[in-house]
Amino acid sequence: MAVLEKIRVKMGAFITVIIAVALLSFIIDPSTLESTVSMFSSKYDVGEINGESVTYQDYQKKVDYFTQIYQMTNGGASNDQVQDMINNTAWQEEIADRVIIPAIENAGVTLGEEELFDMSQGTEISPVLAGEASFQDENGTFDKAKLAQFIQAIHQDQSGQLQMYWGYLENNMVKDKLLTKYFSMLEKSTFVTPVELNRAIAENNTTYNVDFVVKPFGFGIDSTITVSSQEIKAYYDNHIKNFEQQESKDIEYVVYEVVPSVADIELTQNNINKVYEGFVSAENMKNYLARNSDQPYNPYFYKQSELSSVNATVAEFAEKAKVGDVLPPFQDDNMFIAARVMDIKNLPDSVFVKHILLQGENEKKADSLLQVLSKRGDFVQMAKDYSADKNPNVAEAGDLGWMTQTYLIPGFEPIFDAKVGEVIKLNTTYGTHLVKVTKTTKPVSKMQIALLVKETVAGKQTYADYYAKANDLATKSEGKLDKFRAAVKEGNLTYYPAVRVAPAAKGFASYEKAREVVRWINENEVGAVSPILSVDNKYFFVVAVTGEHEGGLASLKEVAPQIQQVLAFEKKGQKVAEETKALVAGASDINAIAEKLGTTVSSKSGIAFSALTTQQLDPKFIGAIASAKEGEVSGPVVGEVGVYYFVVNGKEVGAFYTEDDARLRKTQEFNYMSRMLPAIMTEAAGVVDQRYKFF
């Protein structure tokens, strides 16, 4: 036991649990032990696919992999939105590997060695490679030479990143080809039969001219209509598939938005007034704003048309401003702003740049090369010989391409002042650059404006005041729904309902980043009331769980009110139909029917059965028209909004819809079904997504 104690001390609670389970195996039967281990392991599953668990570790490996791919292709860290995209990509990859690709392979679809060769080096280049910008020439066309350069570079890359990226591309190529072959096989099995062809041509070439009257139902509740529990049960049984639902919960919540007080606004105004004089006279604006503004100095040169995106008041001021002119502080929403015109120049929007990159202590070498280049030295050859940038995916050595003010290397700002053909020396974090501008767009007038900004934020006392209000409600609620509602009523507070909040939701209502609130909802039962939940350091929530919807088939009790409304509406339609039938008894034509119903006759021409959704007419009404006899009054037809009586005055048969149109329609239907197929496969595989437990 002393040895066990040492292990516990060194390895902690996790090992203690494992040892406990091992000891239990001597005194409980194996099946009980298996279920115990399963309980522990399933706790760390992020989902289930085809009855198999997806462990947190397996899923996280894919997330890490796609995160690396993103960083390789985009550079830098990802934000929350990008990370969500990466997480979803990793999950879809799990589904593809476990469901879609196996289904395709089970259908007999495979790839041969020749196909694999053709996708990268033969005549059937994969769209995955063809769409990769690194393998395209200046015209956006796939270039095999660039691909060959990339593959050669893989063997020289010590980091292994190029090998990883090539593996990523190969995986995508194989999956894309398998999907293409699979859908091609399905498409060949989908064809238009002669019967379908004739029917489609007849339906699409026939139009009707109709006179009609409609008696609207009205949407008020009819107290004379009753729906029995037996009718509700029968409807439920006959439409059972319509009541599948996702797991979710209903809540009521009170939210306190922390907004700056009058005192906070006055403090901000005083703060900007204190530094305004220094702003007017500052010689080093970058340093001055770094010390005194809530936004750093932006050296960007704006066209007049761009200034409205900065601020409407600043844009109006800039229209007639000169260098040195200053706009005094003004309030704009939660900010106080002052502006000063720093410079006005004629500058191009874009410049095409070449460079030679020298790294390390190379100032003397840079000066020497600059002297040679100033005497018309061969820039491209010198880039090949001396530049540390050996990018193989450029048209000429040294090419950086087109740059704009929003897309350039930090430190390259002087390129917009450089003349075409001029070589200048610039220093950046990458090293020393000899930069040549080879072409530019037409220069236009632009203005550089410095902005002194003070944002109004809630002070400590303001936060404390709002927190106290939220805390008062949370305290009075005592974690119980009835007391929460009583406190809301007593305090005359505004509460909001939110229904069917899904476990994986990032937020609810208009609060898109309320994941911590959703996490609390997931972890608590109906009737529970939360403590204060803070979101974005701006909102305080107190939340009550009021309802729960289990995933799968909704219970009859849960959907009975919904069914009751549907059946009541159907009965109302039938009732109106019977009432109108009695009213129009004996009426011989459509005008007489309109008179008895107290309405007017409407006319519509060119009604086609094939265009149910594009004619802004009741679908049931259109269906009845297609089967009615010409010249006879038909009705009542119970539609979606009212009861119809009508007469078909004429029918026209054209020849504008051809066999090609019918086949095109079939192709469109197939394309739609193809897009839906992965979702259908996913549903059939019983995919359970429980990533919300961890993310």
XYZ file of C-alpha atoms in Angstrom, residues 60-658:
599
model
C -8.576 17.643 -31.363
C -5.876 16.122 -33.591
C -7.896 17.127 -36.643
C -8.506 20.606 -35.209
C -4.763 21.035 -34.605
C -4.028 19.788 -38.126
C -6.410 22.221 -39.831
C -5.196 25.027 -37.565
C -1.657 24.413 -38.832
C -2.885 24.386 -42.433
C -4.660 27.705 -41.851
C -1.571 29.267 -40.292
C 0.581 28.058 -43.204
C -1.734 29.502 -45.832
C -2.861 32.672 -44.068
C -0.177 33.411 -41.511
C -0.685 34.434 -37.910
C -3.133 33.253 -35.312
C -6.843 32.737 -35.946
C -9.646 34.760 -34.355
C -12.796 33.273 -32.806
C -14.691 33.279 -36.092
C -11.880 31.543 -37.965
C -11.437 29.032 -35.138
C -15.127 28.139 -35.365
C -14.643 27.558 -39.096
C -11.617 25.338 -38.397
C -13.532 23.370 -35.749
C -16.413 22.784 -38.160
C -14.010 21.754 -40.928
C -12.460 19.183 -38.587
C -15.922 17.820 -37.732
C -16.941 17.603 -41.387
C -13.684 15.753 -42.057
C -14.642 13.215 -39.366
C -17.998 12.710 -41.090
C -16.363 12.419 -44.512
C -13.838 9.842 -43.278
C -16.374 7.763 -41.351
C -19.532 8.104 -43.466
C -19.287 9.616 -46.935
C -16.033 8.115 -48.257
C -16.853 4.590 -46.932
C -20.304 4.827 -48.587
C -18.680 5.777 -51.889
C -16.154 2.940 -51.638
C -18.915 0.467 -50.716
C -20.648 1.486 -53.951
C -17.589 0.182 -55.811
C -16.011 3.535 -56.622
C -12.205 3.399 -56.494
C -9.200 5.243 -57.914
C -6.520 3.558 -60.004
C -2.821 4.414 -60.115
C -3.187 6.047 -63.536
C -5.981 8.298 -62.255
C -3.860 9.365 -59.292
C -0.987 10.197 -61.657
C -3.269 12.092 -64.042
C -4.617 14.281 -61.234
C -1.221 15.882 -60.595
C 0.981 15.225 -63.614
C -1.192 14.018 -66.476
C -4.002 15.381 -68.597
C -6.757 15.405 -65.951
C -5.362 17.900 -63.444
C -7.390 17.950 -60.231
C -9.486 21.100 -59.661
C -7.876 21.177 -56.209
C -4.463 21.813 -57.774
C -5.774 23.940 -60.628
C -7.442 26.274 -58.124
C -4.335 26.634 -55.948
C -2.962 30.159 -56.495
C 0.620 28.996 -55.864
C 0.456 26.822 -58.979
C -0.994 29.446 -61.327
C 0.712 31.805 -63.753
C 0.021 35.535 -63.993
C -3.149 34.790 -66.000
C -4.552 32.484 -63.328
C -3.849 29.341 -65.409
C -2.448 26.159 -63.858
C 1.315 25.914 -64.459
C 2.915 22.446 -64.149
C 6.343 24.042 -63.784
C 5.238 25.841 -60.622
C 3.888 22.569 -59.209
C 7.212 20.883 -60.015
C 9.087 23.695 -58.240
C 6.864 23.238 -55.190
C 7.456 19.468 -55.076
C 11.218 20.011 -55.385
C 11.075 22.505 -52.528
C 9.444 19.873 -50.286
C 12.708 17.905 -50.094
C 14.646 21.016 -49.083
C 12.151 22.142 -46.431
C 13.520 21.229 -43.005
C 10.371 22.385 -41.188
C 8.171 19.721 -42.791
C 5.436 22.276 -43.443
C 5.521 21.893 -47.221
C 5.223 18.105 -46.856
C 2.224 18.593 -44.562
C 0.572 20.962 -47.020
C 1.179 18.605 -49.943
C -0.420 15.802 -47.917
C -3.397 18.084 -47.318
C -3.714 18.755 -51.059
C -3.363 15.054 -51.933
C -6.091 14.121 -49.454
C -8.419 16.742 -50.936
C -7.613 15.612 -54.480
C -8.520 11.989 -53.712
C -11.765 12.901 -51.969
C -12.757 15.324 -54.716
C -12.149 12.674 -57.387
C -14.080 9.990 -55.481
C -17.031 12.348 -55.057
C -16.907 13.340 -58.732
C -16.930 9.704 -59.881
C -19.694 8.797 -57.425
C -21.975 11.616 -58.523
C -21.197 10.861 -62.165
C -22.367 7.296 -61.569
C -25.555 8.547 -59.919
C -26.175 11.033 -62.728
C -25.963 8.277 -65.345
C -28.617 6.343 -63.456
C -30.892 9.390 -63.447
C -32.689 9.915 -66.750
C -35.999 11.185 -68.118
C -38.412 8.447 -69.194
C -40.657 9.039 -72.250
C -43.699 9.286 -69.954
C -41.996 11.913 -67.763
C -40.832 13.788 -70.840
C -44.309 13.984 -72.404
C -45.890 14.997 -69.109
C -43.328 17.740 -68.468
C -43.780 19.169 -71.968
C -47.577 19.099 -71.674
C -47.613 20.749 -68.231
C -45.140 23.466 -69.140
C -46.665 24.324 -72.514
C -50.232 24.672 -71.199
C -51.483 27.917 -69.668
C -54.946 28.901 -68.431
C -57.014 32.091 -68.426
C -59.240 32.226 -65.350
C -61.904 34.389 -63.695
C -62.198 33.763 -59.946
C -63.494 34.983 -56.615
C -62.014 34.278 -53.214
C -63.577 34.411 -49.755
C -60.719 34.889 -47.252
C -60.739 32.856 -44.040
C -59.512 35.626 -41.812
C -56.998 34.752 -39.138
C -59.069 35.354 -36.022
C -59.897 32.514 -33.629
C -63.309 30.911 -34.214
C -64.653 29.891 -30.794
C -67.256 27.589 -32.359
C -64.563 25.264 -33.732
C -63.338 22.493 -31.445
C -60.598 19.933 -31.959
C -60.743 16.690 -29.986
C -57.784 14.915 -28.397
C -58.513 11.939 -30.671
C -58.135 14.147 -33.757
C -54.869 15.557 -32.424
C -53.551 12.034 -31.754
C -54.549 10.858 -35.245
C -52.793 13.820 -36.873
C -49.700 13.188 -34.758
C -49.583 9.518 -35.814
C -50.096 10.337 -39.505
C -47.414 13.051 -39.564
C -44.974 11.531 -37.100
C -41.857 12.373 -39.154
C -42.725 16.058 -39.011
C -42.096 16.098 -35.282
C -38.406 15.226 -35.213
C -36.552 17.840 -33.186
C -33.113 18.774 -31.931
C -32.264 18.826 -28.256
C -32.855 22.313 -26.840
C -34.074 24.338 -23.880
C -36.357 27.327 -23.320
C -35.345 30.199 -21.077
C -36.464 33.503 -19.646
C -33.816 36.090 -18.908
C -33.228 39.601 -17.653
C -30.212 41.368 -19.123
C -28.485 44.458 -17.796
C -26.460 46.244 -20.472
C -23.645 48.255 -18.940
C -23.727 51.687 -20.602
C -21.670 54.743 -19.631
C -23.311 57.152 -17.226
C -23.574 60.912 -17.651
C -20.572 61.226 -15.343
C -18.579 58.826 -17.569
C -19.418 60.900 -20.669
C -18.415 64.161 -18.964
C -15.139 62.596 -17.815
C -14.305 61.506 -21.377
C -15.066 64.990 -22.723
C -12.803 66.547 -20.101
C -10.033 64.068 -20.953
C -10.016 64.898 -24.672
C -10.126 68.635 -23.955
C -7.000 68.258 -21.798
C -4.929 66.797 -24.635
C -6.487 68.697 -27.552
C -4.008 71.608 -27.523
C -1.088 69.198 -27.657
C -2.766 67.402 -30.565
C -3.004 70.661 -32.532
C 0.725 71.364 -32.238
C 2.252 67.869 -32.004
C 5.231 67.348 -34.320
C 5.569 63.591 -33.783
C 1.926 62.618 -34.188
C 2.540 58.874 -33.969
C 4.116 59.153 -30.520
C 1.594 61.726 -29.329
C -1.407 59.571 -30.212
C 0.268 56.486 -28.745
C 0.339 58.300 -25.390
C -2.948 60.213 -25.535
C -5.459 58.530 -27.880
C -7.514 55.349 -27.633
C -6.698 54.674 -31.288
C -3.150 54.665 -32.717
C -1.948 56.893 -35.524
C -2.969 55.631 -38.963
C -0.687 56.915 -41.769
C -3.217 55.891 -44.435
C -3.921 58.397 -47.238
C -7.667 58.580 -47.954
C -9.501 59.476 -51.110
C -12.437 61.788 -50.399
C -14.863 58.961 -51.192
C -13.242 56.782 -48.501
C -13.516 59.272 -45.650
C -17.226 58.655 -45.054
C -16.275 55.165 -43.843
C -14.086 56.823 -41.209
C -16.649 59.313 -39.939
C -19.305 61.465 -41.626
C -18.344 64.613 -39.688
C -14.661 64.145 -40.506
C -15.518 63.577 -44.187
C -17.510 66.820 -44.318
C -14.651 68.714 -42.628
C -12.091 67.255 -45.084
C -13.915 68.460 -48.211
C -12.464 71.987 -47.911
C -9.628 71.411 -45.435
C -5.963 72.266 -46.017
C -2.814 70.830 -44.472
C -2.717 71.826 -40.795
C -6.460 72.455 -40.445
C -7.978 71.020 -37.250
C -11.486 69.856 -36.379
C -12.239 70.489 -32.657
C -13.537 67.617 -30.471
C -17.072 66.422 -31.176
C -19.151 63.550 -29.828
C -19.990 60.592 -32.057
C -21.950 57.858 -30.285
C -19.626 56.569 -27.537
C -16.556 58.501 -28.689
C -15.157 62.013 -28.684
C -13.070 62.756 -31.786
C -10.785 65.534 -33.011
C -9.131 65.543 -36.451
C -6.102 67.203 -38.036
C -5.024 67.201 -41.695
C -1.404 65.993 -41.808
C -0.716 65.888 -45.544
C -2.305 65.994 -49.004
C -0.679 64.177 -51.943
C -1.368 62.740 -55.367
C -0.786 59.010 -54.924
C -1.640 55.799 -56.823
C -4.030 53.239 -55.366
C -1.730 50.328 -56.314
C 1.937 49.809 -57.166
C 3.718 46.753 -58.597
C 6.829 45.982 -56.568
C 10.013 43.923 -56.933
C 12.547 43.518 -54.129
C 15.903 42.080 -53.130
C 15.896 40.968 -49.483
C 19.154 41.053 -47.524
C 19.138 39.612 -44.023
C 21.568 40.155 -41.171
C 24.177 42.924 -41.039
C 24.103 43.823 -44.732
C 23.850 47.623 -44.883
C 27.152 47.968 -46.781
C 26.163 45.243 -49.223
C 22.773 46.903 -49.705
C 24.431 50.244 -50.461
C 26.778 48.553 -52.916
C 23.939 46.809 -54.755
C 21.902 50.015 -54.740
C 24.759 51.802 -56.469
C 24.933 49.089 -59.151
C 21.164 49.164 -59.671
C 21.165 52.953 -59.976
C 23.428 52.439 -62.992
C 20.819 50.216 -64.643
C 21.970 46.883 -63.254
C 19.815 43.816 -64.014
C 17.369 43.768 -61.074
C 15.969 40.290 -61.843
C 19.428 38.706 -62.106
C 20.598 40.404 -58.917
C 17.471 39.169 -57.129
C 18.372 35.624 -58.215
C 21.964 36.049 -57.038
C 21.566 37.962 -53.783
C 17.981 37.928 -52.445
C 17.090 35.785 -49.424
C 13.543 35.584 -50.826
C 13.659 32.529 -53.115
C 9.920 32.246 -53.738
C 9.548 29.765 -56.646
C 5.951 30.782 -57.343
C 6.597 34.127 -59.038
C 6.876 35.103 -62.698
C 10.294 36.750 -62.211
C 12.802 36.605 -59.383
C 12.114 39.374 -56.872
C 8.445 39.880 -57.731
C 6.232 40.843 -54.789
C 3.286 41.831 -56.976
C 0.682 44.565 -56.656
C 0.469 46.302 -53.302
C -2.058 48.717 -51.843
C -2.102 50.672 -48.604
C -4.165 47.919 -46.997
C -2.089 45.103 -48.497
C 1.600 45.775 -48.058
C 4.567 44.785 -45.931
C 4.821 47.011 -42.815
C 7.610 49.485 -43.516
C 6.898 49.628 -47.252
C 4.787 52.798 -47.043
C 7.359 54.918 -49.021
C 6.738 52.858 -52.183
C 3.709 55.036 -52.977
C 5.976 58.096 -53.244
C 8.595 56.291 -55.343
C 8.859 56.928 -59.072
C 8.427 54.118 -61.584
C 11.832 52.510 -62.181
C 13.367 54.031 -59.048
C 15.118 51.698 -56.554
C 14.897 52.622 -52.863
C 16.277 51.046 -49.682
C 13.831 50.109 -46.904
C 14.263 48.369 -43.549
C 11.609 46.042 -42.100
C 11.510 43.264 -39.526
C 12.451 40.872 -42.352
C 15.713 42.666 -43.140
C 16.949 45.263 -45.621
C 15.051 45.529 -48.903
C 16.075 47.060 -52.202
C 12.692 47.893 -53.667
C 11.792 48.776 -57.245
C 8.384 50.066 -58.358
C 7.787 48.906 -61.942
C 4.264 50.240 -62.562
C 1.436 52.083 -60.788
C -2.194 52.996 -61.205
C -3.094 56.621 -61.992
C -2.326 58.972 -59.051
C -5.293 60.720 -57.393
C -5.597 63.318 -54.629
C -5.462 61.776 -51.155
C -5.467 63.143 -47.631
C -3.714 61.908 -44.497
C -5.726 62.655 -41.366
C -4.771 62.136 -37.728
C -7.605 61.313 -35.327
C -7.518 61.971 -31.600
C -10.048 59.562 -30.103
C -11.333 59.093 -26.577
C -13.829 56.278 -26.119
C -16.475 56.664 -23.445
C -16.476 53.564 -21.271
C -18.366 52.681 -18.157
C -16.395 53.518 -15.045
C -15.946 51.327 -11.978
C -18.898 52.911 -10.215
C -21.133 52.381 -13.252
C -20.156 48.690 -13.404
C -20.778 48.395 -9.697
C -24.245 49.939 -10.048
C -25.308 47.533 -12.820
C -23.769 44.569 -11.035
C -25.707 45.472 -7.902
C -28.981 45.470 -9.880
C -28.243 42.070 -11.402
C -27.086 40.719 -8.064
C -30.291 41.884 -6.399
C -32.368 39.855 -8.873
C -30.110 36.796 -8.619
C -30.193 36.934 -4.820
C -33.981 37.277 -4.624
C -34.413 34.401 -7.101
C -32.542 31.966 -4.832
C -31.958 29.749 -7.876
C -35.696 29.010 -8.265
C -37.996 29.857 -11.177
C -41.031 30.899 -9.135
C -38.972 33.313 -7.054
C -37.292 34.662 -10.205
C -40.685 35.474 -11.710
C -41.884 37.010 -8.461
C -38.790 39.224 -8.251
C -39.203 40.294 -11.886
C -42.825 41.239 -11.230
C -42.021 43.016 -7.976
C -39.228 45.054 -9.565
C -41.287 45.765 -12.709
C -38.368 44.376 -14.723
C -38.421 43.503 -18.410
C -37.720 39.846 -19.099
C -37.326 38.123 -22.445
C -38.134 34.569 -23.518
C -35.850 32.566 -25.799
C -37.092 29.220 -27.064
C -35.205 26.181 -28.321
C -31.694 27.279 -27.424
C -29.531 24.492 -28.869
C -26.666 23.023 -26.807
C -24.095 23.978 -29.445
C -25.387 27.528 -29.939
C -22.870 30.342 -29.580
C -25.602 32.624 -28.304
C -29.307 33.412 -28.513
C -31.590 36.251 -29.572
C -29.279 39.126 -30.598
C -26.456 38.043 -28.265
C -24.118 36.201 -30.618
C -21.228 35.724 -28.188
C -23.077 34.360 -25.187
C -21.508 30.896 -25.186
C -20.908 30.951 -21.422
C -24.619 31.577 -20.852
C -25.525 28.667 -23.158
C -23.037 26.468 -21.313
C -24.800 27.255 -18.027
C -28.181 26.484 -19.640
C -26.871 23.091 -20.802
C -25.669 22.189 -17.329
C -28.892 23.034 -15.477
C -32.387 21.593 -15.263
C -35.817 23.150 -15.787
C -36.646 25.460 -12.890
C -33.053 26.507 -12.206
C -32.055 30.188 -12.088
C -28.503 31.329 -12.712
C -26.174 33.508 -10.693
C -24.914 36.597 -12.550
C -23.500 35.599 -15.952
C -21.216 38.166 -17.589
C -20.859 38.452 -21.383
C -18.285 40.582 -23.239
C -17.699 42.586 -20.068
C -20.784 44.508 -21.174
C -23.847 42.464 -20.208
C -25.004 40.917 -16.950
C -27.544 38.096 -17.384
C -29.803 36.359 -14.900
C -31.305 33.328 -16.652
C -34.085 30.884 -15.781
C -34.549 27.528 -17.541
C -38.272 27.177 -18.280
C -38.515 24.223 -20.647
C -36.656 21.315 -22.193
C -36.998 19.545 -25.543
C -35.335 16.161 -25.812
C -33.661 15.293 -29.080
C -35.535 12.904 -31.360
C -39.294 12.603 -31.603
C -41.270 15.325 -29.832
C -43.924 14.007 -27.472
C -47.608 14.370 -28.296
C -48.056 16.597 -25.251
C -45.308 18.926 -26.457
C -46.708 19.440 -29.965
C -50.437 19.184 -29.192
C -50.969 22.998 -29.164
C -49.283 23.265 -32.569
C -51.413 20.447 -34.014
C -54.555 21.966 -32.517
C -53.905 25.203 -34.433
C -53.355 23.327 -37.711
C -56.545 21.304 -37.353
C -58.565 24.315 -36.226
C -57.425 26.213 -39.317
C -58.339 23.267 -41.571
C -61.785 23.067 -39.956
C -62.212 26.797 -40.370
C -61.532 26.398 -44.091
C -64.109 23.641 -44.380
C -66.611 25.706 -42.404
C -66.146 28.732 -44.682
C -66.475 26.429 -47.708
C -69.810 25.057 -46.460
C -71.081 28.546 -45.608
C -70.190 29.893 -49.061
C -71.672 26.831 -50.724
C -75.020 27.598 -49.102
C -74.779 31.280 -50.019
C -74.064 30.701 -53.717
C -76.639 27.957 -54.216
C -78.511 28.655 -57.444
C -75.909 31.100 -58.817
C -75.311 30.229 -62.462
C -72.105 32.130 -63.262
C -69.020 33.589 -61.598
C -70.455 37.129 -61.478
C -73.538 35.939 -59.609
C -71.315 34.063 -57.140
C -69.252 37.203 -56.557
C -72.407 39.219 -55.886
C -73.729 36.704 -53.350
C -70.363 36.597 -51.559
C -70.122 40.389 -51.518
C -66.871 40.476 -53.463
C -65.620 41.095 -57.011
C -64.370 38.928 -59.852
C -60.614 38.837 -60.486
C -58.995 37.703 -63.720
C -55.646 36.062 -64.315
C -54.107 34.852 -67.569
C -51.117 32.627 -68.300
C -51.508 30.447 -65.203
C -49.255 27.382 -65.518
C -49.393 24.259 -63.370
C -45.619 23.889 -63.679
C -44.883 27.203 -61.937
C -46.582 26.738 -58.577
C -44.110 28.806 -56.593
C -43.525 31.736 -58.963
C -47.046 33.027 -59.713
C -48.039 34.428 -56.296
C -51.202 32.345 -56.328
C -52.472 29.725 -53.909
C -50.923 26.349 -54.913
C -54.143 24.444 -54.180
C -56.037 26.890 -56.391
C -53.572 26.340 -59.269
C -53.857 22.569 -58.855
C -57.646 22.761 -59.112
C -57.425 24.922 -62.262
C -55.301 22.322 -64.064
C -57.960 19.638 -63.589
C -61.088 21.790 -64.160
C -63.361 21.671 -67.214
C -63.239 24.690 -69.466
C -66.277 27.018 -69.288
C -67.763 25.484 -66.111
C -67.854 27.109 -62.658
C -65.720 25.123 -60.199
C -65.599 25.334 -56.414
C -65.470 25.591 -53.566
C -61.712 24.950 -53.395
C -60.246 25.329 -49.915
C -56.856 26.965 -50.354
C -54.224 28.304 -47.982
C -55.813 31.737 -47.470
C -59.428 31.383 -48.541
C -62.128 29.552 -50.471
C -62.086 29.871 -54.281
C -64.742 29.696 -57.007
C -63.521 30.004 -60.584
C -64.158 29.390 -64.249
C -61.511 28.494 -66.845
C -62.237 30.745 -69.841
C -59.536 29.401 -72.100
C -56.561 27.123 -72.372
C -53.548 27.774 -74.593
C -51.034 25.155 -75.693
C -47.675 26.423 -76.924
C -44.378 24.898 -77.960
C -41.936 27.034 -75.989
C -40.982 24.300 -73.511
C -38.836 21.699 -75.309
